[in-house]
Amino acid sequence: MTKRFGDTIAVNDLSFVVNEGELVALLGPSGGGKTTVLRLIAGLETPTSGDIFIRGHRVNDLPVQKRNIGFVFQSYALFKNMTVYRNIAFGLRVKKWKRRAARERVEELMQLFGLEQLGHRYPHQLSGGQRQRVAIARALAPKPDVLLLDEPFGAVDAKIRQELREWLVRLHHQFNVTTLFVTHDQEEAMEVAIRIGILNCGCLEQVGSPQEVYEQPANEFVARFIGVMNVIELEVRNGMACLDQIAFPAPGYKDGDKVRVGFRPYNVRVSPSTDEYRCQAVIRHTYFLGIMMRLDLELPSGARVYARLTKEDYKRLGLATGMRVSFQIAEHKILGAAQNSNAHTAAGSGCTHGER
Amino acid sequence: MITERQTARGSPPRVAGSGSGAGRFLLVVIAMLFALVFLFLPLLNVFAKAFEKGWTVFYGALVDPDTVSAIKLSLTITAITVPLNLIFGIVATWAIAKFEFRWKSLLVALIDLPFSVSPVVTGLMFVLLFGLRGYLGPWLDAHNIQVIYAVPGMVLATTFVTLPFVAQELIPVMQSAGNEQEQAALTLGASGWQTFWHVTLPSVKLALLYGVILCNARALGEFGAVSVVSGHITGLTDTLPLRVEKLYQEYNSTAAFAVASILALLALVTLAIKTAFEWHTQRVYARAERATSDARTTRTKST
């Protein structure tokens, strides 16, 4: 499907399937069209072209009310003038549930979500985490076919966010409702989702399990968005792209072509002895990341390469900032020919699709 | 009243350096004195004047048939004007706050027009339109419909003058509320009407009430525009303010103040209703908070 706002294409020829009971994350930089996709599915926006199916039924012509979806807004959008109880019961009330069944359903949800004590409270009397739980309970109450969450953890602080992630996974196991959530936090998507769809500039770059998108990124954007990746531009000589002493085979490229080579920091092996590996470098900076260390290596040519290793290895090898070391690259990927434009120089920028 | 309520809701923000209470005390005293001298005492004086010659004279002034008819007419005009403005206010605000359209800023400016036009000009405007020598006058006369110097004209003039009140109170509140709550209601299966009734309207109820009260006060008290279109026919087209003026011009000042005190009383009653409503809302929230903490203590006791 496609959605245009005036001249801007928010969602460009996007197509994907979420299986029943699956928990899928739509991941991408801000302004990538993620929220628009959710709103299109919910019926809060109308697609410019294309079709939307829920449980095999085309829902394009169904109004929001009839789609049987649960939508959790980024700001939660709780009804300010209603108590927690009445917020959760709202969907049941307008859908004319029997009073008794509605009460049982709301009480069941409040229990599950740890809200039993808060039934009489109003949204402004709740903490951020509580509000979010109320929002999800409210969306789940009428038993929706699909649960759509827009940046569900965006508005709470880091510590609670971690708890809520685990809670969402447990919740999904329990209810097994087909869930699609939007996030710009790759860690969050990796941790929570069964599959991840990476969205950039309204285009779906790749769909796959967290492991797939991490280990086999479809393109440079995905590679750089999911985790850190070193990307360097090299000239091909004798069928090889050479980085100082390291030669990467570059089949299909002519001599003189420039190619882009990518490799993950953890695939860089570093040795304190300058002649163990063929490539020389100086450690310019060391970043402490908890159990991991990140090294900023400067090559004789001036190029910079990130390496990543455990704290234990770092200690065992006796590395330190300013040391001369040697390194090699265990695994790499030829990302393609170098582009003349500056597009794709950094993850998050470079909307090359929008112009198509 | 409002400031009192707002400070009661949460402690007022502390300004750095206001350690000594002297400055605060001075500010409060100045504000209080001002309100007392300029607002409260003059109002009190109206009642004092009204009762100057005793209860019997006061009562006699009120049961005078012409005054009774003025009270009836004022209430009738208000009863028509306020609901009209309520509907217009909600419709206009809804359109302005929830949708984007081309002439939006023009509509916002137009709604404010009655505030900037002098009421007398408003009255003349209607005379020009509906008067015998006006554009529509001859046609209306031929069909035996009287607008000017009759109740319909007075209702029109009052509606025009009070038009901005409800909309002006509602627009900022509804705009800041955005439409996410409404969208949430729609995704939960609510119809447009259910959304409006259960979500939109309750979220603006205080602003709505305030708008209605202002509108009501102005509709009762409107003088200029109504004076022009009424024709001052005693016992027929005199509203309360017109009656007060007429009695005063006739050097019957006690009666004038007696009728004026009725107007003032009506204003105080509407103000009391508003305050009671605000208190009620606050009590509901407080009760919710108490109920929660009660439940918590019983739970900790039982475990």
XYZ file of C-alpha atoms in Angstrom:
659
model
C 0.000 0.000 0.000
C 0.988 3.606 -0.477
C 0.080 6.743 1.431
C 0.772 10.246 0.273
C 0.275 13.450 2.205
C 0.250 16.056 -0.507
C 3.580 15.642 -2.280
C 5.224 13.629 0.463
C 5.133 9.879 0.268
C 4.814 8.641 3.828
C 4.428 4.970 2.990
C 5.755 3.738 -0.315
C 4.510 0.531 -1.890
C 4.712 -1.347 1.356
C 3.633 -4.951 1.685
C 3.950 -7.409 4.513
C 2.080 -10.121 6.379
C 1.802 -10.509 10.130
C 0.825 -14.062 11.031
C -1.869 -14.803 13.547
C -0.567 -14.604 17.093
C 2.738 -13.096 16.036
C 4.533 -10.225 17.763
C 6.107 -8.030 15.116
C 8.045 -4.810 15.478
C 8.175 -2.069 12.886
C 11.556 -0.487 13.413
C 12.937 2.598 11.793
C 14.183 6.131 12.274
C 11.756 8.900 13.167
C 9.784 10.102 10.205
C 10.159 6.734 8.518
C 6.421 6.210 8.167
C 5.990 3.671 10.970
C 3.155 5.420 12.722
C 1.421 6.040 9.409
C 1.455 2.295 8.727
C -0.250 1.649 12.079
C -2.815 4.364 11.454
C -3.543 2.945 8.012
C -4.176 -0.492 9.483
C -6.370 1.016 12.191
C -8.351 3.025 9.682
C -7.372 6.412 11.096
C -5.839 7.188 7.683
C -7.001 6.087 4.245
C -4.406 4.541 1.942
C -3.793 6.326 -1.349
C -3.575 2.916 -2.975
C -3.335 -0.697 -1.893
C -5.299 -3.056 0.322
C -5.338 -3.991 3.978
C -6.526 -7.391 5.149
C -7.337 -8.444 8.690
C -8.014 -12.152 9.190
C -8.393 -12.554 5.453
C -11.014 -9.834 5.073
C -10.287 -6.694 3.119
C -10.951 -3.855 5.544
C -10.244 -0.814 3.348
C -13.894 0.196 3.291
C -14.562 -0.606 6.932
C -14.634 2.392 9.266
C -12.331 2.417 12.301
C -15.091 1.223 14.610
C -15.729 -1.962 12.647
C -12.147 -3.140 12.246
C -11.913 -4.696 15.686
C -8.416 -3.495 16.393
C -6.862 -2.329 19.621
C -4.747 0.782 19.302
C -2.375 2.064 21.968
C -1.345 5.639 21.292
C 2.097 6.937 22.029
C 0.595 9.430 24.473
C -1.839 6.716 25.646
C -4.813 9.050 25.007
C -6.621 7.856 28.136
C -10.017 9.406 28.732
C -9.181 12.092 31.265
C -12.663 12.391 32.669
C -13.080 8.667 33.330
C -11.704 6.461 36.067
C -9.330 3.616 35.253
C -12.241 1.193 35.479
C -14.416 3.179 33.100
C -11.520 3.676 30.698
C -11.024 -0.075 30.397
C -14.773 -0.691 30.248
C -15.374 1.924 27.548
C -14.913 -0.405 24.574
C -17.241 -2.959 26.132
C -19.850 -0.343 26.934
C -20.026 1.046 23.403
C -20.043 -2.474 21.998
C -23.060 -3.227 24.190
C -21.560 -6.062 26.199
C -23.802 -7.489 28.901
C -23.167 -5.631 32.150
C -22.062 -8.720 34.021
C -19.733 -9.995 31.294
C -18.225 -6.534 30.949
C -17.554 -6.297 34.665
C -15.902 -9.699 34.717
C -13.743 -8.834 31.732
C -12.599 -5.506 33.197
C -11.868 -7.049 36.577
C -9.927 -9.864 34.961
C -7.796 -7.381 33.025
C -7.238 -5.120 36.027
C -6.036 -8.137 37.995
C -3.714 -9.280 35.230
C -2.291 -5.811 34.788
C -1.863 -5.143 38.495
C -4.431 -2.353 38.477
C -6.921 -3.761 41.019
C -6.205 -1.006 43.496
C -6.460 1.792 40.979
C -9.938 1.285 39.546
C -11.276 4.514 41.040
C -8.381 6.691 40.026
C -8.325 9.168 37.191
C -5.512 9.118 34.604
C -3.801 12.217 35.992
C -3.433 10.423 39.337
C -1.370 7.596 37.797
C 2.339 7.125 37.092
C 3.617 6.767 33.525
C 3.940 2.999 33.750
C 0.452 2.628 35.217
C -1.021 4.782 32.469
C 0.586 2.617 29.870
C -0.840 -0.531 31.432
C -4.290 1.048 31.504
C -3.936 1.991 27.828
C -3.050 -1.576 26.853
C -5.779 -3.057 29.056
C -8.303 -0.704 27.476
C -7.214 -1.715 23.979
C -7.352 -5.441 24.832
C -10.691 -5.364 26.651
C -12.981 -5.791 23.611
C -10.851 -8.748 22.432
C -9.403 -7.188 19.282
C -8.140 -9.238 16.338
C -5.014 -7.126 16.156
C -3.225 -5.047 18.765
C -1.369 -2.020 17.419
C 1.071 -0.180 19.668
C 2.657 3.121 18.716
C 6.026 3.588 20.484
C 4.604 1.885 23.568
C 7.636 2.581 25.723
C 8.486 6.019 24.425
C 7.055 8.010 27.306
C 8.463 6.133 30.306
C 11.939 6.271 31.772
C 14.662 3.760 31.003
C 14.322 1.495 34.019
C 10.574 1.067 33.768
C 10.937 0.587 30.035
C 12.996 -2.531 30.630
C 10.354 -3.961 32.968
C 7.598 -3.116 30.531
C 9.387 -4.891 27.684
C 9.550 -8.127 29.613
C 5.976 -7.596 30.690
C 4.843 -7.120 27.085
C 6.482 -10.380 26.052
C 4.761 -12.249 28.919
C 1.497 -10.549 28.050
C 1.776 -11.651 24.463
C 2.347 -15.237 25.557
C -0.748 -15.029 27.699
C -3.188 -13.417 25.275
C -1.572 -14.558 22.072
C -3.131 -11.650 20.226
C -1.557 -10.663 16.918
C 0.542 -7.650 17.815
C 2.292 -5.048 15.725
C 4.308 -2.406 17.489
C 6.290 0.553 16.317
C 9.606 1.623 17.765
C 12.718 3.560 16.842
C 14.776 1.663 19.429
C 16.530 -1.275 17.771
C 17.373 -2.871 21.097
C 13.708 -2.834 22.042
C 12.676 -4.407 18.752
C 15.361 -7.115 18.997
C 14.405 -7.964 22.540
C 10.645 -8.069 22.220
C 9.694 -9.024 18.686
C 9.474 -12.408 17.011
C 10.020 -10.691 13.677
C 11.202 -7.206 12.835
C 10.287 -5.108 9.828
C 12.740 -2.325 9.148
C 11.146 0.736 7.692
C 13.004 3.648 6.171
C 11.486 6.540 4.262
C 8.228 4.659 3.874
C 9.887 1.580 2.392
C 10.234 -1.783 4.021
C 13.960 -2.561 3.857
C 13.837 -6.038 5.361
C 11.572 -8.338 7.344
C 13.028 -11.119 9.418
C 13.750 -12.535 12.829
C 16.012 -10.429 15.050
C 18.849 -12.831 14.295
C 18.312 -12.646 10.544
C 18.270 -8.876 10.328
C 21.335 -8.679 12.528
C 23.423 -11.373 10.881
C 22.195 -11.091 7.321
C 21.189 -7.488 6.814
C 19.627 -7.017 3.387
C 21.429 -3.760 2.774
C 23.642 -1.141 4.258
C 20.804 0.778 5.873
C 19.657 -2.274 7.813
C 23.213 -3.168 8.716
C 23.878 0.261 10.120
C 20.535 0.644 11.826
C 20.720 -2.697 13.618
C 23.832 -2.433 15.709
C 27.094 -0.748 14.745
C 28.850 -1.478 11.496
C 32.122 -0.289 10.078
C 31.679 0.822 6.491
C 34.695 1.769 4.410
C 35.067 2.687 0.774
C 37.858 0.868 -1.069
C 39.230 0.781 -4.582
C 39.337 -2.537 -6.429
C 42.741 -3.702 -7.691
C 43.265 -7.077 -9.357
C 39.763 -8.132 -8.320
C 40.468 -7.334 -4.690
C 39.413 -4.412 -2.527
C 42.332 -3.616 -0.315
C 42.442 -2.069 3.100
C 46.119 -1.596 3.774
C 47.342 -5.194 3.961
C 43.906 -6.830 3.996
C 42.420 -7.791 0.658
C 38.701 -8.450 0.283
C 37.716 -10.417 -2.815
C 35.363 -8.259 -4.880
C 33.969 -10.472 -7.624
C 32.041 -8.695 -10.368
C 33.835 -5.372 -9.943
C 36.337 -3.923 -12.416
C 39.713 -2.581 -11.406
C 39.388 1.051 -10.398
C 35.812 0.615 -9.154
C 35.101 1.789 -5.665
C 33.209 -0.610 -3.403
C 31.872 -0.319 0.102
C 32.857 -2.983 2.576
C 31.072 -3.495 5.872
C 32.032 -5.481 8.946
C 30.797 -5.686 12.510
C 33.116 -4.392 15.263
C 33.051 -7.800 16.994
C 34.536 -9.357 13.856
C 37.695 -7.317 14.241
C 40.472 -9.305 15.932
C 43.065 -7.199 17.721
C 46.478 -8.262 18.911
C 48.986 -6.311 21.042
C 51.832 -7.743 19.008
C 52.295 -5.652 15.863
C 53.182 -8.613 13.655
C 50.531 -11.168 14.647
C 48.079 -9.815 12.043
C 48.862 -8.077 8.799
C 47.148 -4.771 9.469
C 48.665 -2.108 11.686
C 46.800 0.467 13.738
C 46.923 2.669 16.819
C 44.249 2.579 19.551
C 43.027 6.151 19.588
C 40.255 5.775 22.150
C 38.720 3.136 24.386
C 35.008 3.154 25.266
C 33.788 1.248 28.277
C 30.386 -0.315 27.553
C 29.803 -2.479 30.631
C 30.953 -6.005 29.822
C 32.221 -4.946 26.408
C 34.923 -2.533 25.336
C 34.914 -0.602 22.100
C 38.228 0.428 20.552
C 38.647 3.225 18.082
C 41.507 2.158 15.789
C 43.342 4.521 13.475
C 44.982 2.984 10.421
C 48.166 4.365 8.838
C 46.007 5.645 5.955
C 43.996 7.672 8.470
C 40.887 5.456 8.181
C 39.042 4.674 11.420
C 37.757 1.232 12.402
C 35.758 0.226 15.449
C 36.605 -3.002 17.225
C 34.643 -4.602 20.000
C 35.815 -7.156 22.524
C 34.988 -8.316 26.017
C 36.519 -6.676 29.024
C 38.274 -9.963 29.893
C 39.938 -10.162 26.484
C 40.908 -6.519 26.739
C 42.637 -7.176 30.059
C 44.171 -10.469 28.979
C 45.716 -8.848 25.897
C 46.960 -5.933 27.948
C 45.581 -3.334 25.562
C 45.548 0.379 26.321
C 44.783 3.654 24.604
C 47.686 4.867 22.463
C 49.114 1.377 21.872
C 50.255 0.161 18.462
C 48.419 -3.025 17.573
C 47.735 -5.298 14.634
C 44.320 -6.504 13.567
C 42.386 -8.552 11.064
C 38.794 -8.791 9.996
C 37.182 -12.192 10.507
C 34.021 -11.618 8.510
C 32.908 -8.919 6.130
C 30.345 -8.123 3.508
C 30.650 -6.275 0.215
C 27.802 -3.804 0.449
C 27.972 -2.598 -3.144
C 29.500 -0.004 -5.361
C 30.301 3.311 -3.755
C 27.770 5.987 -4.544
C 28.811 9.359 -5.784
C 26.149 11.100 -3.761
C 26.321 11.342 -0.020
C 23.220 9.226 0.390
C 23.441 6.468 2.974
C 26.426 7.967 4.705
C 24.826 7.417 8.058
C 21.997 5.354 9.397
C 18.880 7.432 9.668
C 19.723 9.908 6.968
C 19.629 9.514 3.254
C 16.087 8.983 2.056
C 16.904 7.681 -1.396
C 13.568 5.962 -1.791
C 11.478 9.057 -1.393
C 12.637 10.453 -4.712
C 11.757 7.413 -6.731
C -12.912 32.355 43.302
C -10.905 30.792 40.551
C -7.543 31.775 41.971
C -8.560 30.397 45.322
C -9.439 27.087 43.756
C -6.257 26.874 41.751
C -4.023 27.472 44.717
C -5.994 24.945 46.688
C -5.312 22.354 44.005
C -1.535 22.447 44.459
C 0.821 24.677 46.358
C 1.662 27.790 44.339
C 5.052 27.826 42.654
C 7.744 29.212 44.914
C 9.651 32.116 43.480
C 13.323 32.044 44.305
C 14.241 34.717 46.807
C 10.756 35.109 48.207
C 11.988 33.783 51.503
C 10.373 36.514 53.571
C 6.606 36.430 53.813
C 6.375 40.217 53.719
C 6.277 40.529 49.933
C 3.684 37.832 49.582
C 1.582 39.364 52.339
C 1.701 42.761 50.661
C 0.622 41.332 47.302
C -2.290 39.468 48.839
C -3.414 42.543 50.776
C -3.294 44.773 47.701
C -5.276 42.286 45.632
C -7.828 41.785 48.384
C -8.261 45.516 48.988
C -8.703 46.150 45.303
C -11.338 43.453 44.961
C -13.107 44.720 48.058
C -13.214 48.389 47.049
C -13.887 48.026 43.361
C -15.927 44.832 43.176
C -17.588 43.939 46.409
C -18.541 47.274 47.999
C -20.326 48.723 44.930
C -22.326 45.511 44.608
C -23.187 45.590 48.285
C -24.258 49.205 47.868
C -26.854 48.197 45.262
C -28.524 45.964 47.828
C -28.228 48.635 50.515
C -29.926 51.208 48.286
C -32.618 48.739 47.311
C -33.584 48.190 50.931
C -33.126 51.834 51.896
C -36.840 52.518 52.320
C -37.642 49.202 53.835
C -38.802 45.786 52.774
C -42.319 46.862 51.716
C -41.104 49.409 49.213
C -38.618 46.883 47.837
C -41.320 44.247 47.486
C -43.731 46.759 45.974
C -41.179 47.691 43.318
C -40.743 44.056 42.362
C -44.398 43.102 42.042
C -45.119 46.108 39.885
C -46.696 44.582 36.725
C -44.245 46.360 34.418
C -41.271 45.009 36.381
C -42.737 41.506 36.425
C -43.151 41.672 32.662
C -39.535 42.876 32.342
C -38.320 39.932 34.436
C -40.340 37.536 32.277
C -39.036 39.051 29.057
C -35.405 38.955 30.232
C -35.731 35.305 31.223
C -37.434 34.457 27.920
C -34.709 36.108 25.849
C -32.011 34.379 27.902
C -33.753 31.027 27.617
C -33.695 31.311 23.825
C -30.269 32.933 23.446
C -28.174 30.707 25.672
C -29.136 27.364 24.064
C -28.660 28.906 20.605
C -25.177 30.055 21.551
C -24.410 26.753 23.192
C -25.165 24.894 19.989
C -23.331 27.417 17.841
C -20.358 27.465 20.224
C -19.974 23.681 20.191
C -20.412 23.366 16.433
C -17.999 26.198 15.640
C -15.400 24.999 18.133
C -15.651 21.453 16.891
C -15.016 22.633 13.351
C -12.125 24.871 14.382
C -10.409 22.516 16.807
C -10.772 19.214 14.988
C -10.579 20.038 11.292
C -8.374 21.938 8.909
C -10.195 24.024 6.339
C -9.528 26.992 4.152
C -11.311 29.878 5.820
C -10.578 28.786 9.374
C -8.785 31.953 10.478
C -11.588 34.014 8.977
C -14.156 32.075 11.004
C -12.135 32.589 14.199
C -11.932 36.328 13.490
C -15.655 36.514 12.705
C -16.590 34.852 15.973
C -14.796 37.657 17.806
C -16.558 40.365 15.818
C -19.363 40.986 18.344
C -16.710 41.779 20.955
C -15.223 44.535 18.871
C -18.441 46.037 17.553
C -20.194 48.423 19.925
C -23.569 47.023 21.044
C -25.320 50.196 19.892
C -23.940 49.649 16.391
C -25.204 46.078 16.570
C -28.671 47.358 17.411
C -28.614 49.844 14.547
C -27.428 47.084 12.229
C -30.543 45.079 12.956
C -32.780 48.132 12.616
C -31.205 48.709 9.211
C -31.919 45.125 8.217
C -35.354 44.516 9.669
C -36.747 48.003 10.390
C -39.641 49.411 8.386
C -37.276 51.448 6.263
C -34.671 48.649 6.259
C -33.912 46.099 3.544
C -36.242 43.368 4.722
C -38.704 45.618 6.557
C -41.335 46.055 3.819
C -41.469 42.313 3.103
C -41.765 41.458 6.812
C -44.452 44.111 7.235
C -46.401 42.717 4.295
C -46.369 39.300 5.953
C -47.299 40.797 9.295
C -44.062 39.776 11.007
C -42.624 42.253 13.447
C -38.950 41.957 14.279
C -37.868 45.422 15.326
C -39.524 46.885 18.436
C -40.559 43.337 19.304
C -39.173 40.221 20.983
C -37.644 38.569 17.846
C -35.391 41.574 17.257
C -34.291 41.596 20.870
C -33.484 37.896 20.724
C -31.476 38.437 17.530
C -29.553 41.350 18.999
C -28.792 39.491 22.222
C -27.706 36.368 20.331
C -25.361 38.453 18.210
C -23.793 40.206 21.174
C -23.304 36.994 23.181
C -22.156 34.863 20.257
C -18.436 34.647 21.170
C -18.813 33.606 24.798
C -19.207 29.844 24.544
C -16.897 29.448 21.534
C -14.196 31.608 23.111
C -14.112 29.480 26.245
C -14.181 26.215 24.326
C -11.697 26.808 21.502
C -8.468 26.839 23.551
C -9.540 23.893 25.704
C -10.619 21.756 22.784
C -7.567 22.682 20.747
C -5.158 21.758 23.504
C -7.005 18.476 24.069
C -6.184 17.452 20.474
C -8.136 14.585 18.996
C -6.264 11.545 20.222
C -8.874 10.765 22.868
C -11.540 10.828 20.183
C -9.471 8.588 17.943
C -8.946 6.190 20.825
C -12.715 6.059 21.328
C -13.221 5.312 17.629
C -10.695 2.460 17.677
C -12.594 1.016 20.640
C -15.714 0.878 18.515
C -17.542 4.032 19.568
C -19.708 5.812 17.017
C -19.194 9.484 16.267
C -22.092 10.423 18.512
C -20.928 8.208 21.387
C -17.464 9.710 21.066
C -18.847 13.214 21.240
C -21.141 12.463 24.141
C -18.793 10.367 26.303
C -15.376 11.775 25.430
C -15.415 15.229 23.862
C -18.158 16.866 25.861
C -17.018 15.697 29.336
C -13.451 16.785 28.632
C -14.598 20.373 28.070
C -17.431 20.492 30.578
C -15.897 23.123 32.856
C -15.068 25.450 29.980
C -18.535 24.864 28.593
C -20.129 25.706 31.907
C -18.041 28.820 32.246
C -18.974 29.895 28.721
C -22.654 29.336 29.416
C -22.449 31.342 32.634
C -20.740 34.275 30.928
C -23.213 34.072 28.068
C -26.104 33.918 30.510
C -24.856 36.917 32.484
C -24.406 38.971 29.340
C -27.774 37.941 27.883
C -29.503 39.047 31.095
C -27.514 42.242 31.374
C -27.289 43.350 27.721
C -28.321 46.960 27.381
C -27.026 48.757 24.301
C -28.093 46.574 21.397
C -31.384 45.627 23.011
C -32.115 49.254 23.838
C -31.895 50.210 20.152
C -34.151 47.447 18.829
C -36.644 47.319 21.732
C -38.479 50.617 21.242
C -38.843 50.923 25.045
C -42.494 49.948 25.198
C -43.188 49.703 28.907
C -44.713 46.377 29.885
C -44.014 44.949 26.425
C -40.399 45.297 25.279
C -38.634 46.334 28.466
C -36.002 43.908 29.738
C -34.566 44.130 33.256
C -31.681 46.493 32.399
C -34.004 48.696 30.343
C -36.456 48.761 33.206
C -33.723 49.757 35.654
C -32.706 52.626 33.411
C -36.289 53.796 32.937
C -37.028 53.756 36.679
C -33.818 55.618 37.345
C -34.691 58.265 34.733
C -38.061 58.669 36.428
C -36.261 59.515 39.701
C -37.600 56.327 41.257
C -34.173 55.304 42.460
C -35.268 52.880 45.166
C -37.305 50.891 42.674
C -34.410 51.096 40.194
C -32.016 49.639 42.756
C -34.550 47.001 43.771
C -34.768 45.760 40.183
C -30.993 46.090 39.829
C -30.571 43.914 42.907
C -32.560 41.194 41.134
C -30.060 41.332 38.260
C -27.144 41.208 40.681
C -28.734 38.305 42.505
C -29.136 36.331 39.292
C -25.447 36.903 38.585
C -24.489 35.691 42.043
C -26.625 32.581 41.670
C -24.951 31.574 38.410
C -21.568 32.162 40.019
C -22.562 29.968 42.946
C -23.659 27.188 40.584
C -20.300 27.311 38.850
C -18.356 27.218 42.113
C -20.442 24.338 43.398
C -19.747 22.430 40.210
C -15.999 22.981 40.539
C -16.069 21.838 44.144
C -17.959 18.760 43.130
C -15.382 17.868 40.453
C -12.573 18.282 42.932
C -14.322 16.135 45.511
C -14.730 13.363 42.958
C -10.977 13.338 42.322
C -10.158 13.484 46.002
C -12.520 10.592 46.695
C -10.828 8.532 43.978
C -7.480 9.147 45.614
C -8.817 8.270 49.080
C -10.521 5.114 47.877
C -7.218 3.900 46.467
C -5.187 4.570 49.584
C -7.907 2.980 51.742
C -7.813 -0.144 49.632
C -4.068 -0.198 49.970
C -4.041 0.043 53.749
C -6.637 -2.719 54.112
C -4.548 -4.892 51.864
C -1.360 -4.349 53.817
C -3.279 -5.062 57.010
C -4.658 -8.334 55.705
C -1.279 -9.586 54.484
